[in-house]
Tab-separated table of C-alpha atoms and ligand atoms in Angstrom:
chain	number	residue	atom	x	y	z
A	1	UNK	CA	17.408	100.734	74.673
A	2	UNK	CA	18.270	97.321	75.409
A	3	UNK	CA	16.036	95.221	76.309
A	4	UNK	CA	16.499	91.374	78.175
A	5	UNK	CA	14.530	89.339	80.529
A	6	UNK	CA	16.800	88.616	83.074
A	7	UNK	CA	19.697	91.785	83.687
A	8	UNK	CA	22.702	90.143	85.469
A	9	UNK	CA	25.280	92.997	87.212
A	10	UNK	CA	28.050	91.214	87.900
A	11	UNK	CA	29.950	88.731	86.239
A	12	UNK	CA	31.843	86.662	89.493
A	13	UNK	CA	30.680	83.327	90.447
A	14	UNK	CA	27.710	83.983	91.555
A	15	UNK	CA	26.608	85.968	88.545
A	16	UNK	CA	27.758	83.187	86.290
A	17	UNK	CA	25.832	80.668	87.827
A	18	UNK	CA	22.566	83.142	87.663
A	19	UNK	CA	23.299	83.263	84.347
A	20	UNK	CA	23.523	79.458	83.305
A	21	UNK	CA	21.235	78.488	85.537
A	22	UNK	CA	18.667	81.679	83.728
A	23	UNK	CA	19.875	80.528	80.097
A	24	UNK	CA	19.015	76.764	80.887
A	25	UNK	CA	16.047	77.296	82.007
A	26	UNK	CA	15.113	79.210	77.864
A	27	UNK	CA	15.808	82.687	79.230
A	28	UNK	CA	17.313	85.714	77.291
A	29	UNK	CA	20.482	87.117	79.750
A	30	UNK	CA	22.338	90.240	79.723
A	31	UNK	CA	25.639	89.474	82.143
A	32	UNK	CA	27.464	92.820	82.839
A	33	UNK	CA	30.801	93.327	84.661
A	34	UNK	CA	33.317	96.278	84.508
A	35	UNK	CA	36.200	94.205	83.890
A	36	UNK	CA	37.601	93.094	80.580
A	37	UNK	CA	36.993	89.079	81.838
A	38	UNK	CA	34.071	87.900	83.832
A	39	UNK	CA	35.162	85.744	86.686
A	40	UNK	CA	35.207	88.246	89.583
A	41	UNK	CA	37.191	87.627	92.518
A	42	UNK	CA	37.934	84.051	91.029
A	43	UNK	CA	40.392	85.688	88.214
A	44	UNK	CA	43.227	86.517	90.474
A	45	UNK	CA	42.860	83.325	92.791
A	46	UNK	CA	45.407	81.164	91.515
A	47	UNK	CA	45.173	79.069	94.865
A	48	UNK	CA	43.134	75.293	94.698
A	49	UNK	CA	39.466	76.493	96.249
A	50	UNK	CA	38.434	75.625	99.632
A	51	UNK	CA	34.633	75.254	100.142
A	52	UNK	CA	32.767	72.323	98.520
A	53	UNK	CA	33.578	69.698	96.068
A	54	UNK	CA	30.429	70.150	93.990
A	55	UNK	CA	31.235	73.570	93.116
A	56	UNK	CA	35.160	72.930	92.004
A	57	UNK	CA	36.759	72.859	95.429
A	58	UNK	CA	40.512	71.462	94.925
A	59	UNK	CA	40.433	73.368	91.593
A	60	UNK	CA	42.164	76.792	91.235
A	61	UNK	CA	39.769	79.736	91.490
A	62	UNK	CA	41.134	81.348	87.808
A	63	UNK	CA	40.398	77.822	86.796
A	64	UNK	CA	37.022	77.748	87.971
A	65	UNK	CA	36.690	81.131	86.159
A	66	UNK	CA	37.539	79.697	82.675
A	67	UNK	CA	35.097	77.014	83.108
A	68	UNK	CA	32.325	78.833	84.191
A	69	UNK	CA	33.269	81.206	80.787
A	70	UNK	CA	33.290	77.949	78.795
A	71	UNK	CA	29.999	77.198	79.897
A	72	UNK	CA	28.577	80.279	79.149
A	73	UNK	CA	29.656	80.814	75.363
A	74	UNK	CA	27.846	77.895	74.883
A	75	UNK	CA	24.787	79.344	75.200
A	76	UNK	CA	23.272	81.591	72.479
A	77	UNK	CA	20.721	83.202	74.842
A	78	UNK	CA	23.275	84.588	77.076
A	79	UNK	CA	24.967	88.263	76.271
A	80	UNK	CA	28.307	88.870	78.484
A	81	UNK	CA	29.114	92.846	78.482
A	82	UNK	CA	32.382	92.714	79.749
A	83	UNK	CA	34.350	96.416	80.539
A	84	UNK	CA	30.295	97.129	81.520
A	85	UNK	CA	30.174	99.366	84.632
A	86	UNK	CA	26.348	100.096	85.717
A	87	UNK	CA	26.163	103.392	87.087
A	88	UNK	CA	22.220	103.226	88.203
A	89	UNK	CA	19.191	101.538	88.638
A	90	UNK	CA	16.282	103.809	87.854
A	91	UNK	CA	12.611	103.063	89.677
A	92	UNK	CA	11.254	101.874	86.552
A	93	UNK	CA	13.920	98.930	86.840
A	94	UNK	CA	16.024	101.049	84.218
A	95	UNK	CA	19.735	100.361	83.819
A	96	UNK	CA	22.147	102.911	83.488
A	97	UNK	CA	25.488	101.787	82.341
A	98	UNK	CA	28.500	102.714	80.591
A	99	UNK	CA	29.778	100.535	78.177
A	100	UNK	CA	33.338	100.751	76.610
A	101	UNK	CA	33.120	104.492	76.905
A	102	UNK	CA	29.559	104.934	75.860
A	103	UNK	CA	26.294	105.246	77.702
A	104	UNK	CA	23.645	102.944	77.302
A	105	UNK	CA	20.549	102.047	78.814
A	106	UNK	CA	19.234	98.102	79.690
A	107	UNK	CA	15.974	97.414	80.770
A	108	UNK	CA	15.171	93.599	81.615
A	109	UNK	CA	12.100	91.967	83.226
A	110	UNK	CA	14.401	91.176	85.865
A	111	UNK	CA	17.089	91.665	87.749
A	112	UNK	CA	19.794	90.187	89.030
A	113	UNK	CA	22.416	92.063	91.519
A	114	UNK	CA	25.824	90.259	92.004
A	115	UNK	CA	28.608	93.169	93.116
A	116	UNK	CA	30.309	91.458	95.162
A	117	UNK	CA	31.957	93.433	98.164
A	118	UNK	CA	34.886	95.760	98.533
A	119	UNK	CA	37.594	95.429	101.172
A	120	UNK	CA	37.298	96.742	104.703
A	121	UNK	CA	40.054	99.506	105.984
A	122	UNK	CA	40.983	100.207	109.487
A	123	UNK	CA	41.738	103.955	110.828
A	124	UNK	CA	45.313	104.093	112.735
A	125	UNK	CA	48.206	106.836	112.247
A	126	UNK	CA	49.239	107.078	108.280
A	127	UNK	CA	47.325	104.518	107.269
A	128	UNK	CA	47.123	106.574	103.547
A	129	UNK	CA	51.102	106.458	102.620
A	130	UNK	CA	51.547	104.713	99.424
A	131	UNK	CA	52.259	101.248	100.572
A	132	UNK	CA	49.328	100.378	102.396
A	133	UNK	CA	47.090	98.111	100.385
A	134	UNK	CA	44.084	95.567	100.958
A	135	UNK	CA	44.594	92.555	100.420
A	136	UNK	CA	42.906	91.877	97.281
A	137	UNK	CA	44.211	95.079	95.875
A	138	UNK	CA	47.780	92.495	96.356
A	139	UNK	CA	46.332	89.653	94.385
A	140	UNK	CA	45.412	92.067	91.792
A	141	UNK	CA	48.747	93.325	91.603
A	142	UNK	CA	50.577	89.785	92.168
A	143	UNK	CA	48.496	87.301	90.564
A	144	UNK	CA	46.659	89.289	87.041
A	145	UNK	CA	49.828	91.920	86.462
A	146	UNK	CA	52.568	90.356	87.824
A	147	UNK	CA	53.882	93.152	90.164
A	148	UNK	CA	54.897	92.440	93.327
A	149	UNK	CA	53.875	95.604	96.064
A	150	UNK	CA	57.340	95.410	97.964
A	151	UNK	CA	59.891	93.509	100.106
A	152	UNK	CA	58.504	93.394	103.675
A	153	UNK	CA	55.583	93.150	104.019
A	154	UNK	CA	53.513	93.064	107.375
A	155	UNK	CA	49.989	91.787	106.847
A	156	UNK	CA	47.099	92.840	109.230
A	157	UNK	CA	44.158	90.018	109.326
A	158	UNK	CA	44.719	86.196	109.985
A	159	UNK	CA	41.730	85.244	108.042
A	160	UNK	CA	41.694	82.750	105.157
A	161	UNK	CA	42.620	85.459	103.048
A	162	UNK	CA	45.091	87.044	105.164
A	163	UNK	CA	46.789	83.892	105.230
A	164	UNK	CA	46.486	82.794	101.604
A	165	UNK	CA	47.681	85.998	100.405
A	166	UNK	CA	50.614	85.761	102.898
A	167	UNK	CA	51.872	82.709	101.490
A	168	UNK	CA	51.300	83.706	97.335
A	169	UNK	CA	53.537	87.101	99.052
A	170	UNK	CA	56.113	84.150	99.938
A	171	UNK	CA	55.984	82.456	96.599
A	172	UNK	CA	56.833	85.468	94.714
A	173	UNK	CA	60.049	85.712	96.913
A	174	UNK	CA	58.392	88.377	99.439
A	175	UNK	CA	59.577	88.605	103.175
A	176	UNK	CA	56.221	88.265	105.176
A	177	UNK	CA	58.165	89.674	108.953
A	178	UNK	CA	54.743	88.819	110.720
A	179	UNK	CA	50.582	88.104	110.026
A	180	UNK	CA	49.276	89.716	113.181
A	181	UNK	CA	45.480	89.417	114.327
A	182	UNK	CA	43.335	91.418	116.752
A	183	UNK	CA	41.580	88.305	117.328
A	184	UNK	CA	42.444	86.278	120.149
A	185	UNK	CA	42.394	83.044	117.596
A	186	UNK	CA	43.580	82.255	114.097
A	187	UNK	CA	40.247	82.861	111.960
A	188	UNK	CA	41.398	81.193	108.671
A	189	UNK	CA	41.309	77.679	108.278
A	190	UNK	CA	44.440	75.768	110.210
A	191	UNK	CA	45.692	73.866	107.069
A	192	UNK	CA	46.810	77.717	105.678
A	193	UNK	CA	47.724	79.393	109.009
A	194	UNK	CA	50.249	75.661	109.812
A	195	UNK	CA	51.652	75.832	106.386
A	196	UNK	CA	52.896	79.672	106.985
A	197	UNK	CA	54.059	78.539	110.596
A	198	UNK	CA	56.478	76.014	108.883
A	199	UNK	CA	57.848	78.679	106.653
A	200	UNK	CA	58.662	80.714	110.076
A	201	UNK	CA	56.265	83.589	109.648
A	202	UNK	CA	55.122	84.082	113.048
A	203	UNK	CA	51.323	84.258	113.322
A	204	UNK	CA	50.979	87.308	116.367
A	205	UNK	CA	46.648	87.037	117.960
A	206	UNK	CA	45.617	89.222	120.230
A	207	UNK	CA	47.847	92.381	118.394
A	208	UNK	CA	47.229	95.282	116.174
A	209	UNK	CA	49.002	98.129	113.946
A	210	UNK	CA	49.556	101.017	116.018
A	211	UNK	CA	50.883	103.328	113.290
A	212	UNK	CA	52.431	103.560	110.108
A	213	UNK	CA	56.420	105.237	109.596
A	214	UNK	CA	57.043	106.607	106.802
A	215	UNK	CA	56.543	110.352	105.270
A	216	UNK	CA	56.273	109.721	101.591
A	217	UNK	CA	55.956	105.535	101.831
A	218	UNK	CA	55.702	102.999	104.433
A	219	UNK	CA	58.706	102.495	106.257
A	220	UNK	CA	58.014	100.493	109.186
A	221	UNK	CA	55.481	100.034	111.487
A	222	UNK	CA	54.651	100.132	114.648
A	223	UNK	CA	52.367	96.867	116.253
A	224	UNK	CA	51.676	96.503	119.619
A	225	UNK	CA	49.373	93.747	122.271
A	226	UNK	CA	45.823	94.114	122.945
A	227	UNK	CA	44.134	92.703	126.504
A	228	UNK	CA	40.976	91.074	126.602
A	229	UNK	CA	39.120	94.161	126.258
A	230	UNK	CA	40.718	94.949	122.787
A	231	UNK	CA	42.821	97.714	124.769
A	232	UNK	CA	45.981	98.411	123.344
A	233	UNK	CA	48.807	97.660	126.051
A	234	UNK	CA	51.178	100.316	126.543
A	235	UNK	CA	54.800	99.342	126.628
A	236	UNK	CA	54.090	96.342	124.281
A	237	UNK	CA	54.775	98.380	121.572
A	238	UNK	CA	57.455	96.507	118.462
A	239	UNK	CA	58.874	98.347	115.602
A	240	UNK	CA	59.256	96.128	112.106
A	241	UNK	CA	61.268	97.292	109.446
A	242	UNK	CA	58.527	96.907	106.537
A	243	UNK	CA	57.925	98.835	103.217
A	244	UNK	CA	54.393	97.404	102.702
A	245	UNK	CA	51.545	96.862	105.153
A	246	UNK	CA	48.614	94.825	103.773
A	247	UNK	CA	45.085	94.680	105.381
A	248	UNK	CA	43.039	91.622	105.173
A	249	UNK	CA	40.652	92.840	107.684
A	250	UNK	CA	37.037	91.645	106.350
A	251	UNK	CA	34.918	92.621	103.133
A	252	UNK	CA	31.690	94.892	103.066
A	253	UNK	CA	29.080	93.698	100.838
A	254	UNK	CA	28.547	96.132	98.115
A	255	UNK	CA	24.975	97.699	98.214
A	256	UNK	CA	24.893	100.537	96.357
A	257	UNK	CA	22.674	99.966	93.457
A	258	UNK	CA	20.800	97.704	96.247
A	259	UNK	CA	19.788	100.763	97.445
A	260	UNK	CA	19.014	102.348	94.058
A	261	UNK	CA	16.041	100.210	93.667
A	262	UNK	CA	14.810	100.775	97.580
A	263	UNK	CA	15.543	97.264	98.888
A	264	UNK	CA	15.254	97.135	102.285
A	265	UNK	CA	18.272	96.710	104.249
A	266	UNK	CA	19.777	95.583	107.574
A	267	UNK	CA	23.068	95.809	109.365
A	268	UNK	CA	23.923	92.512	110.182
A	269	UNK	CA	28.200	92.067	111.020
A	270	UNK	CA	28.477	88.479	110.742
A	271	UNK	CA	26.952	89.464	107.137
A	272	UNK	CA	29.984	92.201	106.497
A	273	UNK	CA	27.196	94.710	107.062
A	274	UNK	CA	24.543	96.081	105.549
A	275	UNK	CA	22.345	93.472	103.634
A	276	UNK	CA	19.243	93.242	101.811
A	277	UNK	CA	16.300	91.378	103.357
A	278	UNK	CA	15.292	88.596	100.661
A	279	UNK	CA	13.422	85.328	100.601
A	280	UNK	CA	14.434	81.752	99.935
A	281	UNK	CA	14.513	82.770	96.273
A	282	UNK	CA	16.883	85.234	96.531
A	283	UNK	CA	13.885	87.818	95.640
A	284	UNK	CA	14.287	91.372	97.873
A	285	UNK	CA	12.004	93.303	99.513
A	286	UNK	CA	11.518	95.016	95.433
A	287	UNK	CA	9.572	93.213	93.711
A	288	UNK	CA	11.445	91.482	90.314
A	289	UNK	CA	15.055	92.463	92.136
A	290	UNK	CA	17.579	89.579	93.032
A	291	UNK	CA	20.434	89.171	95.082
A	292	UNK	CA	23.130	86.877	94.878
A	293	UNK	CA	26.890	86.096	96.293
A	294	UNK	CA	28.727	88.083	98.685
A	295	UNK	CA	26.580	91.412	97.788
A	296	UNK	CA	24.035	89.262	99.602
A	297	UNK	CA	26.695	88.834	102.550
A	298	UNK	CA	30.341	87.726	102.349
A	299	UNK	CA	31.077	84.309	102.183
A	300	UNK	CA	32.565	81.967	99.886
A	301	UNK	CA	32.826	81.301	96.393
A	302	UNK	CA	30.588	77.924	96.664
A	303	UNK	CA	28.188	79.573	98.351
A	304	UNK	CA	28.260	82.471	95.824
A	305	UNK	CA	27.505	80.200	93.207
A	306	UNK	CA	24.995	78.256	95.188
A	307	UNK	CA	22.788	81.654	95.723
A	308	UNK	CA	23.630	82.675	91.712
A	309	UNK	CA	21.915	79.429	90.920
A	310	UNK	CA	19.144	80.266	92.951
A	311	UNK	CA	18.675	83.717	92.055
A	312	UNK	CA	18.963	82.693	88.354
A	313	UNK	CA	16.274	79.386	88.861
A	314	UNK	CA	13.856	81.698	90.363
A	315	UNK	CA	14.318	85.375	88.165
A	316	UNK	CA	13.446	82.775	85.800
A	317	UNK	CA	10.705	80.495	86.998
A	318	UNK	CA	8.859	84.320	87.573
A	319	UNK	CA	8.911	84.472	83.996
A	320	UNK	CA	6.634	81.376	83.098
A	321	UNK	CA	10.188	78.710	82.827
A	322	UNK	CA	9.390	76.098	84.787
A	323	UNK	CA	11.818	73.051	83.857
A	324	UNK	CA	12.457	71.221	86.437
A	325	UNK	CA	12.756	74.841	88.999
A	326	UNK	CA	11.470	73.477	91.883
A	327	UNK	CA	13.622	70.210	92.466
A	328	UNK	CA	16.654	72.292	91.297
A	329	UNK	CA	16.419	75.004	93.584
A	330	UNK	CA	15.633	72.209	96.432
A	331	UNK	CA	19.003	70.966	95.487
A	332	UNK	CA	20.921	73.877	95.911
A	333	UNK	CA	19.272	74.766	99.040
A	334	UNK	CA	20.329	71.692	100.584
A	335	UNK	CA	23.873	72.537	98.918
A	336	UNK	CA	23.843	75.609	101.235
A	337	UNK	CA	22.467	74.117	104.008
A	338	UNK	CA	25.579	72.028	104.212
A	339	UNK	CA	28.182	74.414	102.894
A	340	UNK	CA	27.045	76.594	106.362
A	341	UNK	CA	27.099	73.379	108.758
A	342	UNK	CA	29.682	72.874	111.320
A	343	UNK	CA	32.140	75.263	113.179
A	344	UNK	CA	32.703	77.102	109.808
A	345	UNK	CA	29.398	78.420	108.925
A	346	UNK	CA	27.762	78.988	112.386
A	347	UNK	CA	28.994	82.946	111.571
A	348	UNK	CA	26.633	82.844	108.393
A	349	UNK	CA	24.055	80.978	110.306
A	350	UNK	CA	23.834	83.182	113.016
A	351	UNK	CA	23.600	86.114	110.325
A	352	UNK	CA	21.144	84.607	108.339
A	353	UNK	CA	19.050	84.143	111.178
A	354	UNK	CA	19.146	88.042	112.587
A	355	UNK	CA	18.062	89.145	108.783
A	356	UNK	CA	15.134	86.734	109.215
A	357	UNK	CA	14.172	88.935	112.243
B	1	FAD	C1	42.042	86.655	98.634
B	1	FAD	C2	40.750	85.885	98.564
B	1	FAD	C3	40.783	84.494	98.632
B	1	FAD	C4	39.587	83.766	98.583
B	1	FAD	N1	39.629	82.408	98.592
B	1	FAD	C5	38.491	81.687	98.509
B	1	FAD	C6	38.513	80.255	98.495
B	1	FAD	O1	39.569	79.625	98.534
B	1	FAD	N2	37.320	79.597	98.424
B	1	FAD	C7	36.138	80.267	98.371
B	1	FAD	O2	35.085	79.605	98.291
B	1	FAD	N3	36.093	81.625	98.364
B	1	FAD	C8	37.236	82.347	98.452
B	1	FAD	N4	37.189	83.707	98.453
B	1	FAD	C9	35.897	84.377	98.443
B	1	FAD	C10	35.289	84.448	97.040
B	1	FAD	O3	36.238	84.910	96.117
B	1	FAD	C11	34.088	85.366	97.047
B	1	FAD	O4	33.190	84.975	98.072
B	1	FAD	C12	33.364	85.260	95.707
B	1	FAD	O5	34.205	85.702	94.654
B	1	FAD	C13	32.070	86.081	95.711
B	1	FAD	O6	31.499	85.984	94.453
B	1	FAD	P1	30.569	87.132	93.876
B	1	FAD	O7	30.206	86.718	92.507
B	1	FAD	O8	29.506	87.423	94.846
B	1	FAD	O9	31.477	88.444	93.853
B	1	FAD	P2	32.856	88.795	93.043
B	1	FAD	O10	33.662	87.586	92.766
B	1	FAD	O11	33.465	89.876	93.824
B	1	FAD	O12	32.267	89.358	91.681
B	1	FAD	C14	31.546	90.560	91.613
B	1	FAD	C15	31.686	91.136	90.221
B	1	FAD	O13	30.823	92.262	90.105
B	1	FAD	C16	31.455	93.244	89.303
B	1	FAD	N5	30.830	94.534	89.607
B	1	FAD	C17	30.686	95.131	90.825
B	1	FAD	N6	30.030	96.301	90.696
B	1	FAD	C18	29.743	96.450	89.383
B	1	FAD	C19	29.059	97.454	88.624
B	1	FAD	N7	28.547	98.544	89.202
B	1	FAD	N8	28.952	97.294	87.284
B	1	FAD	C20	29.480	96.183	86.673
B	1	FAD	N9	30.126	95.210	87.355
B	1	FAD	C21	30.251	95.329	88.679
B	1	FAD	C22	32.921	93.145	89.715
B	1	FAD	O14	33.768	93.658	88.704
B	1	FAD	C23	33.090	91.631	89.916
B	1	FAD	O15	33.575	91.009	88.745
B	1	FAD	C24	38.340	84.458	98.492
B	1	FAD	C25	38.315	85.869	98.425
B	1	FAD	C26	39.494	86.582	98.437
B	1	FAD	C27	39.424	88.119	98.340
């Protein structure tokens, strides 16, 4: 058995920050994450970070990624498991998890849960040849292994991340033939969507993939017009000559081992779904259990890090550390409060306000 006082599961930004924020405050941290490198989502995100200047906007995200690492291996008290998958929480608060091929159990005073979320997938005709792919499933391949996924690509979702993986496509030589939206508006941010207008991509609202050609890959597809009902409009119908189709259609938080230790839950869409009810600290409904970054909701990487911070002040502040906790955690919940101001975050505020129900 291994034991800690704070468990971290997950090692993207928001974990990170848990984790410094836990290891400044005196306390002993066990960071897990599957992959060979912590860094999450950050690791393939070789674009300068939108979001706020206090936490590295302007910066690339895979440079963000080595900084936050930097920090961390300068702390004795934290322990990074990297190529770490946890496979359960137990009701004792025991961790199951499989490390480098062997299985192993953790047990810490507390935890802290940081999974991130997994990409969304919409139903339509063939929408399992080879050749469909989420959008971060493209990054992947792009930005860590240097593969491209095809030629043509059509890409469904004209969100920030529809758009910013449109234009790495482009800068690896790719043909984007259209970003099309079921939305009747751009969602991303305007700077993205006007710099993949000037390079002639045309950005289609109000339209959605019909089908998928193709027996044993993608070879076309077929988009068509929705009305103001979200009604596909018959005759409408266009044919593109594409080999890949990539969805960028929203992330679901992911909850599962959320649900291993019976936090309570609620579906909430402007969330991504379905969420764990927690206080200001972070703490859910189980007592000792924290939540943190997009498994708490998607977001943004700033506010990821904000909540890590949180989580991480207050797993530790349960245990008797009390530098300093409660002016730092005012901080950073003034930090969010202005990350979700404005236009931008009224999504997340309206959210945030339906879990407080
Ligand atoms: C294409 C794209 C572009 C983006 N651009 C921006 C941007 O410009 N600015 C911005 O602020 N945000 C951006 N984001 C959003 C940002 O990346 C996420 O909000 C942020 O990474 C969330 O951080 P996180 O730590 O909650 O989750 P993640 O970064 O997803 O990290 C979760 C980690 O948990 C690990 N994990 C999950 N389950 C387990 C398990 N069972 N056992 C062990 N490990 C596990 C995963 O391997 C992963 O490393 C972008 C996202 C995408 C997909």
């Amino acid at each position: 058995m291994i034991n800690t006082e704070i468990a971290i599961i997950g090692g993207g930004p928001a974990g990170m920050c848990a984790a410094l924020a836990a290891a400044e405050q005196g306390a002993h941290v066990i960071l897990m994450d599957r992959e060979s490198k912590p860094g999450g989502q950050l690791v393939k995100q070789t674009h300068r970070f939108f979001g706020s200047e206090k936490e590295h906007a302007g910066t690339r995200g895979i440079n963000i990624a080595s900084m936050l690492e930097k920090a961390i291996g300068k702390y004795t008290n934290i322990e990074v498991k990297t190529k770490t998958t946890v496979l359960a929480i137990y009701d004792d608060g025991l961790i199951a998890i499989e490390e480098r091929d062997r299985y192993k159990k953790v047990k810490g005073k507390k935890t802290i849960i940081a999974t991130g979320a997994s990409e969304k997938m919409i139903p339509f005709p063939n929408n399992d040849l080879p050749g469909i792919y989420g959008a971060g499933a493209v990054q992947t391949l792009m930005n860590q292994y240097g593969v491209v996924p095809g030629n043509k690509v059509l890409m469904v979702g004209a969100g920030n991340i529809g758009l910013i993986v449109s234009y790495q496509l482009m800068q690896a030589g790719i043909r984007v033939e259209a970003i099309i939206d079921a939305a009747p508006g751009v969602g991303g941010y305007f700077v993205h969507a006007s710099k993949i207008r000037r390079m002639g991509v045309p950005i289609l609202t109000s339209h959605t993939i019909k089908e998928a050609l193709g027996t044993d890959f993608v070879e076309g597809a077929i988009i068509c017009q929705l009305d103001n009902n979200w009604q596909q409009v018959p005759g409408t119908e266009k044919e593109l000559a594409v080999d890949t189709i990539c969805l960028a259609v929203g992330l679901s938080p992911l909850t599962d081992l959320l649900r291993h230790c019976s936090c309570l839950m609620k579906y909430i869409p402007q969330l991504g779904g379905y969420v764990p009810i927690r206080d200001e600290h972070m703490e859910t409904t189980s007592h000792g259990i924290y939540v943190a970054g997009d498994a708490s909701g998607v977001e943004e990487a700033s506010s990821a890090m904000v909540e890590g911070k949180i989580a991480g002040l207050s797993a530790a502040e349960s245990l008797g550390y009390s530098q300093n906790i409660q002016a730092l955690r005012q901080e950073c919940l003034d930090d969010l409060k202005s990350l979700r101001a404005g236009v931008t975050g009224l999504k997340i505020r309206e959210g945030l306000e339906l879990l407080a129900v």
